[in-house]
Amino acid sequence: MSQDLPPVAPAVTAELVAALSPRLRKRLDAGIAKLADRPAVRDGDTVRISLDDDTDLELHAPDGTVTSPDAIRCGCLLAPDCLHRAAAASAAPIADDTNSEAAEGGSGQSSATAQTPTGPGTAGTAQKAAGQEAADAGQKAAGQETSGAGQKMAEPETADARQCGAAHALHSAAAAVLEAGADGAGAVLQAELLRAAHTARLAGLHRAAASAVSVVTALRAARAADPAYRLADLAAGLRDVLSVAHRVPHATGAELAALRGTARQPYRPDGSLRLYGLFSEPVLTASGYAGAVTWTADAQGRLYQVSDVAPGGAGRAVGAADRAVRLGDTALTHRQLSRAGLAVSGATVSPTGRLGAGAGVRAVGASGAGWREEPLDRLWTVPVAEQLTRALNGGHDLLFLEVTLLGTATEAAGDCLLAGCEDVVLRLTAAHDHPALPHRDNLRLLAAARGARLRIVARLTPAPLPRARLLATEHPARSGTRVDVGLDRLQRADLPTAPASLVRAAPNTEEAPVHLLSRRVQQAVSGGRRVLSFPGTASADARRLHRAGLATAGALLEELHAAAAERSRDVFGRLLPSDPERFARSWLAAARYTEEVDRALCAAAWPG
């Protein structure tokens, strides 16, 4: 995906790909790769790509987004039926249908109009809040509908034919993507999923549509070897799309309202606020958005976010912290606000705590507070068990912990920082792996300060062992100094000189082997049905799950492999096409099971 191109609406990409002949569809992925090597030049609202000395491809984005197929013009002889227009649309970032600025990463989004995040680390926190709000509204509406004289409760609302049709189309498109896996889901399958997402949004299925778009952006990141790509995020997106599409035709009342979701996060007036900066974190998403988010808290410990997220790449993520926050008249940068304070009048706030930046909002800089001073100190006095319950049940997923650094441990995904937290050993990992961001370098340097007792802010990662992504920490050698792990670079000279010890955590023989199932779930997302279709690959793992008392997990694993391997033959002995619907149902059952087991094991692993 090229960050030099303007975002293109999903419906535009779907229409241009659908218009290609079968011969050109087969060449689409190669055409995208060739287009990526061509320079793009921006001239006002137009981005021009030179295909050769005499032929240009132009994308017109008057409002920053390409919203019509006619806005992509090609000068080649085959235009408008050429491959170039569809290739350009497929290579560009995906525009959000409802909001001009979208972001992922669980970091609170653009201060005025950001979309619910569905990206790495959040477990859909803001999306859950939006869904819960819709569920509450649906429950209230269903409970208050009565017939005049008899006060008879009305029948619960059900999905209409249009929504059922959109859900079926979305399920089929997502099942086709799962069948092919990230390795085989090229631009044509991505366009089919975008078309289904657009249809779902028009039918009012906003949650499923947003998840489908996030799946396409993750697929593009996977195929481009983008450092922002995480297989777990792609699996979570597919799980949500298939879950919602499966349940919509059968849901009623509050459940249906939650499954539909909302098009926009509503902002409510919240009067005057006195906020204290906590930390800032960079945002760099697979969907082509970047920036920074600053987290703040009021005197009662409620969290609010001020953000600046817009189309861009790693350079914007690195530089956004030194831009002035877009809120009222304040001249504070995000980096300054994370250590200072803010006085806001006429504030508007979304259900997830994002501060609006409307014309009536006034804000000026104010004094801040240290992490060990009131009112911020109270965030670290909340019991860990209470913080964990909040994060696992739809609240924000930030953890405010006091830890003792222990060293490092080697894992398959790289080294992680070990820290003692009450009676457990916590694994702290990098919140982002992009080399332009200092997360991993800072983790490596912090290991030199083993024995230091520090306050940290981390984002929970549901897993069988205590795990979180480190976002901010006290400086191990400078009292009263904070470090935003994704923005500030620690210097080796400022840290203790003792070498970091490599701590190898002994394997826990009592650990439930649920990973035998979750590994297959993720393998299917990466390689598609065919990687699970080989005979004899499930029996040993299934027996081990049964011996561990996980009979359901064993049965799900056997059914997943059986669905992957099932191929019928016609009367001439020729293989018939596989059944992607059965494989999708089997995969979804396994994915939902592992999600719930991970949540349960996570809750049990932490102290409390």
XYZ file of C-alpha atoms in Angstrom:
608
model
C 0.000 0.000 0.000
C 1.462 3.339 -1.064
C 1.376 6.216 1.403
C 1.968 8.631 -1.509
C -1.541 8.034 -2.878
C -4.718 9.610 -1.474
C -7.198 7.326 0.328
C -9.756 5.707 -1.969
C -13.303 4.878 -0.872
C -13.944 1.103 -0.625
C -16.848 1.270 -3.088
C -14.589 2.868 -5.721
C -12.005 0.100 -5.473
C -14.700 -2.580 -5.591
C -16.355 -1.040 -8.678
C -13.109 -0.655 -10.632
C -11.990 -4.223 -9.906
C -15.420 -5.624 -10.740
C -15.303 -3.876 -14.129
C -12.100 -5.685 -15.152
C -12.252 -8.571 -17.582
C -11.321 -12.030 -16.218
C -7.977 -11.810 -18.030
C -7.092 -8.473 -16.399
C -8.197 -9.664 -12.959
C -5.539 -12.352 -13.113
C -2.926 -9.672 -13.777
C -4.144 -7.228 -11.095
C -1.679 -8.160 -8.339
C 1.237 -7.923 -10.763
C -0.084 -4.555 -11.946
C -0.180 -3.267 -8.358
C 3.424 -4.339 -7.819
C 4.545 -2.541 -10.979
C 2.637 0.592 -10.006
C 4.353 0.660 -6.618
C 7.687 1.235 -8.388
C 6.438 4.330 -10.221
C 6.942 7.772 -8.629
C 3.855 9.719 -7.549
C 3.800 13.519 -7.656
C 1.187 15.603 -5.847
C -0.100 18.746 -7.534
C -2.761 20.360 -5.377
C -5.709 17.977 -5.172
C -4.267 15.681 -7.848
C -1.717 12.900 -7.519
C -0.052 12.031 -10.817
C 1.761 8.763 -11.554
C 3.934 8.569 -14.654
C 3.395 5.176 -16.318
C 5.869 5.979 -19.114
C 7.186 9.016 -20.951
C 3.832 9.760 -22.563
C 1.218 8.269 -20.227
C 0.053 9.505 -16.840
C -2.384 8.123 -14.297
C -4.177 10.741 -12.193
C -6.093 10.485 -8.919
C -8.267 13.487 -8.090
C -9.056 13.966 -4.401
C -10.639 17.431 -3.892
C -11.431 16.702 -0.227
C -8.400 14.510 0.362
C -10.246 11.328 -0.632
C -11.069 9.679 -3.964
C -14.825 9.137 -3.824
C -15.732 8.333 -7.441
C -14.364 5.957 -10.099
C -14.275 8.903 -12.518
C -11.763 10.612 -10.233
C -9.136 8.065 -11.314
C -8.139 8.758 -14.912
C -5.612 7.040 -17.118
C -4.097 8.238 -20.384
C -3.346 4.809 -21.831
C -5.038 3.495 -24.982
C -7.194 0.963 -23.099
C -8.653 3.518 -20.667
C -11.126 3.603 -19.038
C -11.187 -0.226 -19.157
C -7.496 -0.589 -18.392
C -5.766 -2.313 -15.501
C -4.064 0.840 -14.237
C -7.120 2.461 -12.629
C -8.010 -0.620 -10.600
C -4.351 -1.129 -9.652
C -4.064 2.438 -8.362
C -7.244 2.110 -6.299
C -6.042 -1.198 -4.866
C -2.623 0.225 -3.982
C -3.962 3.323 -2.216
C -4.961 3.481 1.467
C -8.615 2.713 2.160
C -10.702 5.755 3.013
C -13.299 5.547 5.732
C -16.847 5.889 4.446
C -18.056 7.936 7.385
C -15.082 9.709 8.934
C -12.235 11.586 7.377
C -9.669 10.391 9.879
C -9.337 6.790 10.995
C -6.864 5.205 13.290
C -5.953 1.924 14.896
C -3.791 0.839 17.721
C -5.990 1.396 20.740
C -4.640 4.845 21.188
C -7.653 7.054 21.041
C -7.994 8.752 17.713
C -8.270 12.048 15.942
C -9.507 14.821 18.183
C -12.522 15.653 16.075
C -13.688 12.904 13.785
C -11.777 9.682 14.298
C -13.286 6.290 13.665
C -13.502 3.495 16.200
C -10.162 1.698 16.259
C -9.903 -1.924 15.283
C -6.254 -2.221 15.222
C -3.476 -3.775 17.210
C -3.656 -4.117 20.940
C -7.059 -2.729 21.617
C -9.199 -5.846 21.431
C -11.716 -3.488 19.904
C -12.039 -1.453 23.114
C -13.609 1.607 21.537
C -15.656 -0.540 19.232
C -17.018 -2.413 22.240
C -17.983 0.897 23.816
C -19.819 1.950 20.679
C -21.505 -1.423 20.467
C -22.497 -1.249 24.123
C -23.960 2.199 23.610
C -25.983 0.892 20.680
C -27.034 -2.101 22.753
C -28.223 0.150 25.557
C -30.184 2.240 23.093
C -31.689 -0.862 21.527
C -32.599 -2.283 24.936
C -34.265 0.974 25.955
C -36.213 1.178 22.725
C -37.318 -2.435 22.959
C -38.312 -2.053 26.594
C -40.320 1.119 26.096
C -42.378 0.079 23.075
C -45.865 -0.699 24.283
C -49.337 -0.742 22.833
C -51.523 2.061 24.163
C -54.308 0.497 26.241
C -52.915 -2.868 27.215
C -49.297 -1.735 27.739
C -48.278 -4.847 25.794
C -44.585 -5.283 25.117
C -43.760 -4.909 21.409
C -42.082 -7.696 19.499
C -38.250 -7.428 19.579
C -36.767 -5.876 16.472
C -35.169 -8.242 13.988
C -32.859 -7.697 11.012
C -34.673 -6.783 7.814
C -34.169 -8.538 4.488
C -31.599 -5.979 3.342
C -29.448 -6.483 6.433
C -29.740 -10.258 6.207
C -28.650 -10.138 2.574
C -25.734 -7.841 3.399
C -24.670 -10.130 6.262
C -24.764 -13.164 3.971
C -22.666 -11.400 1.317
C -20.170 -10.291 3.958
C -19.922 -13.800 5.383
C -19.309 -15.281 1.914
C -16.615 -12.706 1.070
C -14.862 -13.179 4.431
C -15.069 -16.971 4.062
C -13.394 -16.705 0.652
C -10.578 -14.650 2.193
C -10.148 -17.214 4.955
C -10.150 -20.019 2.373
C -7.254 -18.355 0.526
C -5.419 -17.024 3.589
C -3.312 -13.885 3.629
C -0.881 -15.492 1.189
C -3.584 -16.043 -1.439
C -6.022 -13.204 -0.800
C -4.988 -10.874 -3.596
C -6.567 -7.666 -4.831
C -9.618 -9.387 -6.357
C -10.681 -11.080 -3.113
C -9.925 -7.868 -1.218
C -12.171 -5.921 -3.583
C -15.000 -8.428 -3.079
C -14.714 -7.949 0.670
C -14.693 -4.158 0.228
C -17.815 -4.382 -1.909
C -19.524 -6.461 0.776
C -18.385 -3.976 3.433
C -19.862 -1.063 1.476
C -23.162 -2.924 1.083
C -23.174 -3.709 4.807
C -22.571 -0.063 5.707
C -25.452 1.053 3.481
C -27.646 -1.537 5.225
C -26.711 -0.147 8.648
C -24.228 -2.862 9.667
C -21.510 -0.395 10.632
C -19.561 -2.647 12.979
C -19.178 -5.446 10.440
C -18.300 -2.987 7.671
C -15.543 -1.382 9.757
C -14.121 -4.782 10.678
C -14.150 -5.877 7.027
C -12.209 -2.767 5.987
C -9.682 -3.445 8.759
C -9.268 -6.997 7.408
C -8.441 -5.652 3.935
C -5.912 -3.170 5.300
C -4.288 -5.959 7.326
C -4.178 -8.193 4.234
C -2.441 -5.456 2.264
C 0.044 -4.924 5.079
C 0.741 -8.669 5.238
C 1.347 -8.975 1.519
C 3.585 -5.877 1.540
C 5.611 -7.110 4.547
C 4.639 -3.951 6.437
C 6.249 -3.838 9.927
C 2.885 -2.676 11.294
C 1.240 -5.962 10.345
C 0.278 -8.395 13.094
C -1.227 -11.788 12.313
C -3.259 -11.669 15.536
C -4.966 -8.470 14.373
C -5.931 -10.010 11.033
C -7.318 -13.061 12.828
C -9.287 -10.842 15.223
C -10.733 -8.841 12.330
C -11.834 -11.959 10.461
C -13.312 -13.373 13.646
C -15.402 -10.248 14.203
C -16.618 -10.064 10.584
C -17.673 -13.702 10.538
C -19.214 -13.517 14.020
C -21.361 -10.481 13.241
C -22.371 -11.757 9.796
C -23.339 -15.110 11.307
C -25.422 -13.657 14.157
C -27.234 -10.740 12.450
C -29.998 -12.843 10.784
C -30.808 -14.492 14.130
C -30.334 -11.590 16.581
C -33.076 -9.450 18.102
C -33.389 -6.374 20.293
C -30.315 -5.346 22.204
C -28.084 -7.996 20.649
C -28.983 -6.810 17.158
C -28.306 -3.182 18.095
C -24.862 -4.143 19.402
C -24.098 -6.137 16.253
C -25.115 -3.248 14.012
C -22.842 -0.766 15.779
C -22.877 2.952 15.051
C -21.660 4.995 12.099
C -20.036 7.668 14.221
C -18.946 8.084 17.791
C -21.317 10.700 19.247
C -19.802 13.547 21.254
C -21.620 14.826 24.334
C -21.072 18.150 26.116
C -18.972 17.739 29.243
C -18.620 21.315 30.528
C -15.269 22.363 31.929
C -12.398 19.965 32.496
C -9.097 20.234 34.323
C -6.795 17.628 32.835
C -3.325 16.379 33.714
C -1.007 14.852 31.115
C -0.070 11.186 31.533
C 1.901 10.134 28.437
C 1.925 10.260 24.644
C 2.152 7.380 22.188
C 2.693 7.266 18.440
C 0.067 5.876 16.067
C 1.171 4.077 12.902
C -1.413 1.869 11.276
C -1.528 -0.624 8.449
C -4.374 1.403 6.916
C -2.115 4.376 6.171
C -2.744 6.652 9.146
C -0.179 8.050 11.544
C 0.169 10.596 14.318
C 0.237 10.814 18.082
C -2.205 10.488 20.969
C -1.792 12.079 24.372
C -3.571 10.524 27.340
C -4.736 12.756 30.167
C -6.716 12.287 33.392
C -8.973 14.510 35.469
C -9.010 14.829 39.258
C -11.338 11.819 39.585
C -9.077 9.549 37.521
C -11.202 9.514 34.338
C -9.081 9.235 31.186
C -9.326 11.512 28.139
C -7.388 11.510 24.869
C -6.205 14.317 22.626
C -4.996 13.077 19.272
C -3.656 14.094 15.904
C -4.062 11.221 13.444
C -4.167 11.671 9.675
C -3.009 9.900 6.512
C 0.742 9.410 6.624
C 3.613 7.083 7.356
C 6.344 6.577 9.915
C 7.670 10.116 9.471
C 4.376 11.590 10.576
C 4.199 9.233 13.562
C 7.668 10.304 14.684
C 7.062 14.028 14.176
C 3.464 14.313 15.416
C 4.528 14.506 19.068
C 6.145 17.896 18.414
C 3.054 19.363 16.708
C 0.686 21.594 18.640
C -2.438 19.827 19.847
C -5.545 20.727 17.867
C -7.708 21.834 20.747
C -8.767 25.388 21.536
C -6.079 28.061 21.717
C -3.354 26.044 23.404
C 0.100 26.062 21.857
C 1.281 22.967 23.710
C 2.701 20.119 21.664
C 1.707 16.540 22.405
C 5.066 15.943 24.037
C 4.626 18.998 26.273
C 1.015 18.154 27.129
C 2.040 14.697 28.313
C 3.995 16.406 31.150
C 1.764 19.472 31.615
C -1.952 20.103 32.044
C -4.933 21.498 30.193
C -7.934 23.574 31.191
C -10.847 22.998 28.815
C -14.198 24.772 28.661
C -17.112 23.779 26.465
C -15.599 20.305 26.196
C -17.214 17.594 24.093
C -16.306 13.978 24.743
C -16.980 10.686 22.951
C -18.025 7.554 24.880
C -14.422 6.331 24.729
C -12.962 9.561 26.139
C -11.830 11.331 22.953
C -11.966 15.095 23.259
C -13.731 16.890 20.418
C -12.197 19.914 18.733
C -15.311 21.818 17.758
C -15.528 25.571 17.313
C -17.011 26.052 20.786
C -14.173 24.295 22.608
C -11.695 26.482 24.477
C -8.462 25.138 25.935
C -5.344 26.647 27.522
C -2.238 25.104 29.005
C -2.006 24.600 32.765
C 0.327 23.047 35.293
C 0.741 19.293 35.292
C 1.376 16.695 37.997
C 3.877 13.926 38.566
C 2.873 10.292 38.523
C 3.486 10.106 42.280
C 1.488 13.274 42.965
C -2.236 13.810 43.196
C -4.406 13.395 41.244
C -2.393 11.007 39.032
C -1.095 8.965 41.948
C -4.552 7.420 42.460
C -4.343 5.635 39.085
C -1.599 3.388 40.496
C -3.495 2.705 43.741
C -6.301 0.831 41.951
C -5.814 -2.914 42.639
C -4.388 -4.839 39.700
C -7.304 -7.294 39.776
C -9.765 -4.410 39.408
C -7.798 -2.955 36.486
C -7.701 -6.364 34.817
C -11.455 -6.875 35.201
C -12.106 -3.480 33.636
C -9.824 -4.192 30.670
C -11.322 -7.630 30.010
C -14.905 -6.388 30.202
C -14.965 -3.594 27.651
C -13.289 -0.740 29.550
C -10.029 0.895 28.523
C -7.152 -1.571 28.421
C -4.453 0.557 30.054
C -2.771 -0.869 33.140
C -1.080 1.361 35.724
C 1.449 -0.867 37.459
C 4.392 -0.676 39.839
C 7.015 -3.213 38.777
C 10.559 -4.342 39.450
C 12.683 -4.893 36.342
C 14.167 -8.389 36.210
C 15.927 -8.661 32.846
C 14.988 -10.128 29.488
C 13.631 -13.382 28.161
C 13.896 -14.775 24.651
C 10.667 -15.586 22.839
C 9.813 -16.577 19.283
C 8.789 -13.002 18.463
C 11.948 -11.530 19.997
C 13.178 -10.561 23.446
C 10.720 -9.249 26.003
C 11.381 -7.358 29.227
C 10.594 -9.265 32.415
C 9.179 -7.365 35.376
C 7.936 -8.466 38.761
C 4.409 -7.249 39.520
C 3.132 -8.289 42.936
C 3.383 -12.097 42.845
C 3.762 -12.672 39.104
C 6.383 -12.197 36.412
C 5.044 -9.853 33.752
C 6.275 -9.978 30.163
C 6.527 -6.474 28.696
C 6.679 -6.331 24.897
C 7.040 -3.617 22.275
C 3.828 -1.824 21.367
C 5.073 -1.412 17.790
C 7.825 -3.085 15.795
C 8.451 -0.409 13.160
C 12.176 0.412 13.146
C 11.483 4.161 12.996
C 9.897 3.997 16.448
C 12.087 3.392 19.531
C 9.889 0.844 21.346
C 12.148 -2.170 20.967
C 15.413 -0.264 21.479
C 14.061 1.214 24.710
C 12.982 -2.203 25.991
C 16.474 -3.514 25.340
C 18.081 -0.633 27.266
C 15.654 -0.880 30.178
C 16.885 -4.409 30.803
C 20.156 -2.875 32.014
C 18.285 -1.343 34.950
C 17.300 -4.670 36.472
C 16.317 -4.291 40.099
C 14.853 -0.824 39.532
C 11.337 -0.327 40.884
C 9.316 1.819 38.515
C 5.800 2.882 37.747
C 4.714 2.039 34.216
C 1.731 2.344 31.886
C 1.093 -0.687 29.682
C -1.660 -2.050 27.436
C -3.007 -5.456 28.395
C -2.463 -8.345 25.996
C -4.894 -11.180 26.842
C -2.737 -14.314 27.065
C -2.288 -17.377 29.282
C 0.731 -15.708 30.908
C 0.757 -12.100 32.229
C 1.676 -9.965 29.230
C 1.338 -6.293 28.276
C 2.764 -3.767 25.804
C 4.893 -1.116 27.463
C 3.805 2.458 26.644
C 5.432 4.702 29.261
C 7.670 4.359 32.295
C 9.481 6.317 34.942
C 13.113 6.900 34.049
C 15.214 4.276 35.851
C 18.009 6.738 36.684
C 16.278 10.155 36.888
C 13.751 10.613 39.621
C 10.579 12.389 38.522
C 11.302 11.929 34.802
C 8.940 10.003 32.521
C 9.739 8.196 29.303
C 7.214 7.796 26.499
C 8.564 4.502 25.186
C 7.338 5.051 21.618
C 8.595 8.637 21.296
C 11.538 9.229 23.639
C 14.850 7.452 23.057
C 16.703 6.339 26.143
C 20.459 6.873 26.087
C 22.798 4.128 27.244
C 24.927 6.698 29.070
C 21.954 7.639 31.257
C 21.354 4.065 32.415
C 23.188 1.748 34.804
C 26.291 0.193 33.287
C 25.581 -3.347 34.449
C 24.989 -5.663 31.475
C 21.504 -7.020 30.979
C 21.098 -10.588 32.157
C 19.238 -13.023 29.995
C 16.523 -14.687 32.029
C 15.054 -17.784 30.482
C 11.669 -18.458 31.992
C 11.219 -22.135 32.750
C 8.332 -23.672 30.867
C 5.209 -24.083 32.941
C 4.328 -27.743 32.759
C 0.895 -27.003 34.203
C 0.024 -24.562 31.428
C -3.055 -25.610 29.458
C -1.978 -26.429 25.873
C -4.627 -24.231 24.248
C -1.902 -22.946 21.946
C -2.243 -26.193 19.972
C -5.624 -24.937 18.769
C -4.862 -21.203 18.585
C -1.771 -21.942 16.486
C -3.930 -23.730 13.911
C -6.394 -20.858 13.934
C -3.653 -18.407 13.042
C -2.051 -20.772 10.528
C -5.344 -20.886 8.645
C -5.483 -17.090 8.525
C -1.962 -16.907 7.173
C -1.886 -19.799 4.707
C -5.562 -20.557 4.105
C -7.456 -23.836 4.174
C -4.767 -25.798 2.372
C -2.239 -25.592 5.249
C -4.640 -27.599 7.440
C -5.755 -30.041 4.782
C -2.934 -32.571 5.056
C -4.001 -35.882 6.633
C -2.760 -36.979 10.023
C -1.641 -33.539 11.253
C -4.298 -33.128 13.957
C -4.492 -36.466 15.732
C -1.510 -36.064 18.089
C -2.493 -32.522 19.097
C -6.113 -33.524 19.592
C -5.083 -36.422 21.852
C -2.912 -34.081 23.909
C -5.817 -31.659 24.335
C -8.095 -34.502 25.436
C -5.498 -35.705 27.969
C -5.311 -32.175 29.383
C -9.075 -32.173 29.962
C -9.757 -29.833 27.035
C -12.169 -32.107 25.224
C -13.949 -29.211 23.521
C -10.668 -27.843 22.188
C -9.743 -31.284 20.901
C -13.086 -31.700 19.149
C -12.817 -28.230 17.582
C -9.316 -29.004 16.320
C -10.464 -32.268 14.748
C -13.453 -30.569 13.088
C -11.247 -27.733 11.793
C -8.890 -30.184 10.106
C -11.781 -32.282 8.813
C -13.420 -29.228 7.261
C -10.104 -28.214 5.688
C -9.483 -31.686 4.228
C -13.010 -32.367 2.983
C -13.108 -32.574 -0.815
C -15.805 -34.430 -2.732
C -15.472 -35.927 -6.206
C -17.889 -36.022 -9.100
C -18.951 -39.192 -10.943
C -15.774 -39.014 -13.029
C -13.528 -38.871 -9.969
C -12.643 -35.225 -10.355
C -12.267 -33.095 -7.231
C -15.153 -30.707 -6.632
C -14.590 -27.246 -5.159
C -14.211 -27.187 -1.386
C -16.942 -25.845 0.909
C -15.641 -22.506 2.232
C -18.762 -22.027 4.372
C -18.149 -25.179 6.419
C -14.487 -24.314 6.851
C -15.412 -20.762 7.930
C -17.904 -22.075 10.502
C -15.362 -24.522 11.914
C -12.670 -21.859 12.025
C -15.002 -19.347 13.687
C -15.963 -21.825 16.405
C -12.289 -22.499 17.141
C -11.396 -18.785 17.059
C -14.204 -17.825 19.435
C -13.265 -20.647 21.791
C -9.602 -19.654 21.955
C -10.559 -16.000 22.483
C -12.697 -16.840 25.503
C -10.150 -19.286 26.930
C -7.385 -16.680 26.577
C -9.531 -14.191 28.509
C -10.214 -16.727 31.251
C -6.559 -17.793 31.521
C -5.457 -14.151 31.496
C -7.779 -13.357 34.401
C -6.461 -16.371 36.320
C -2.786 -15.643 35.648
C -2.719 -12.179 37.194
C -2.705 -11.533 40.950
C -5.988 -11.035 42.779
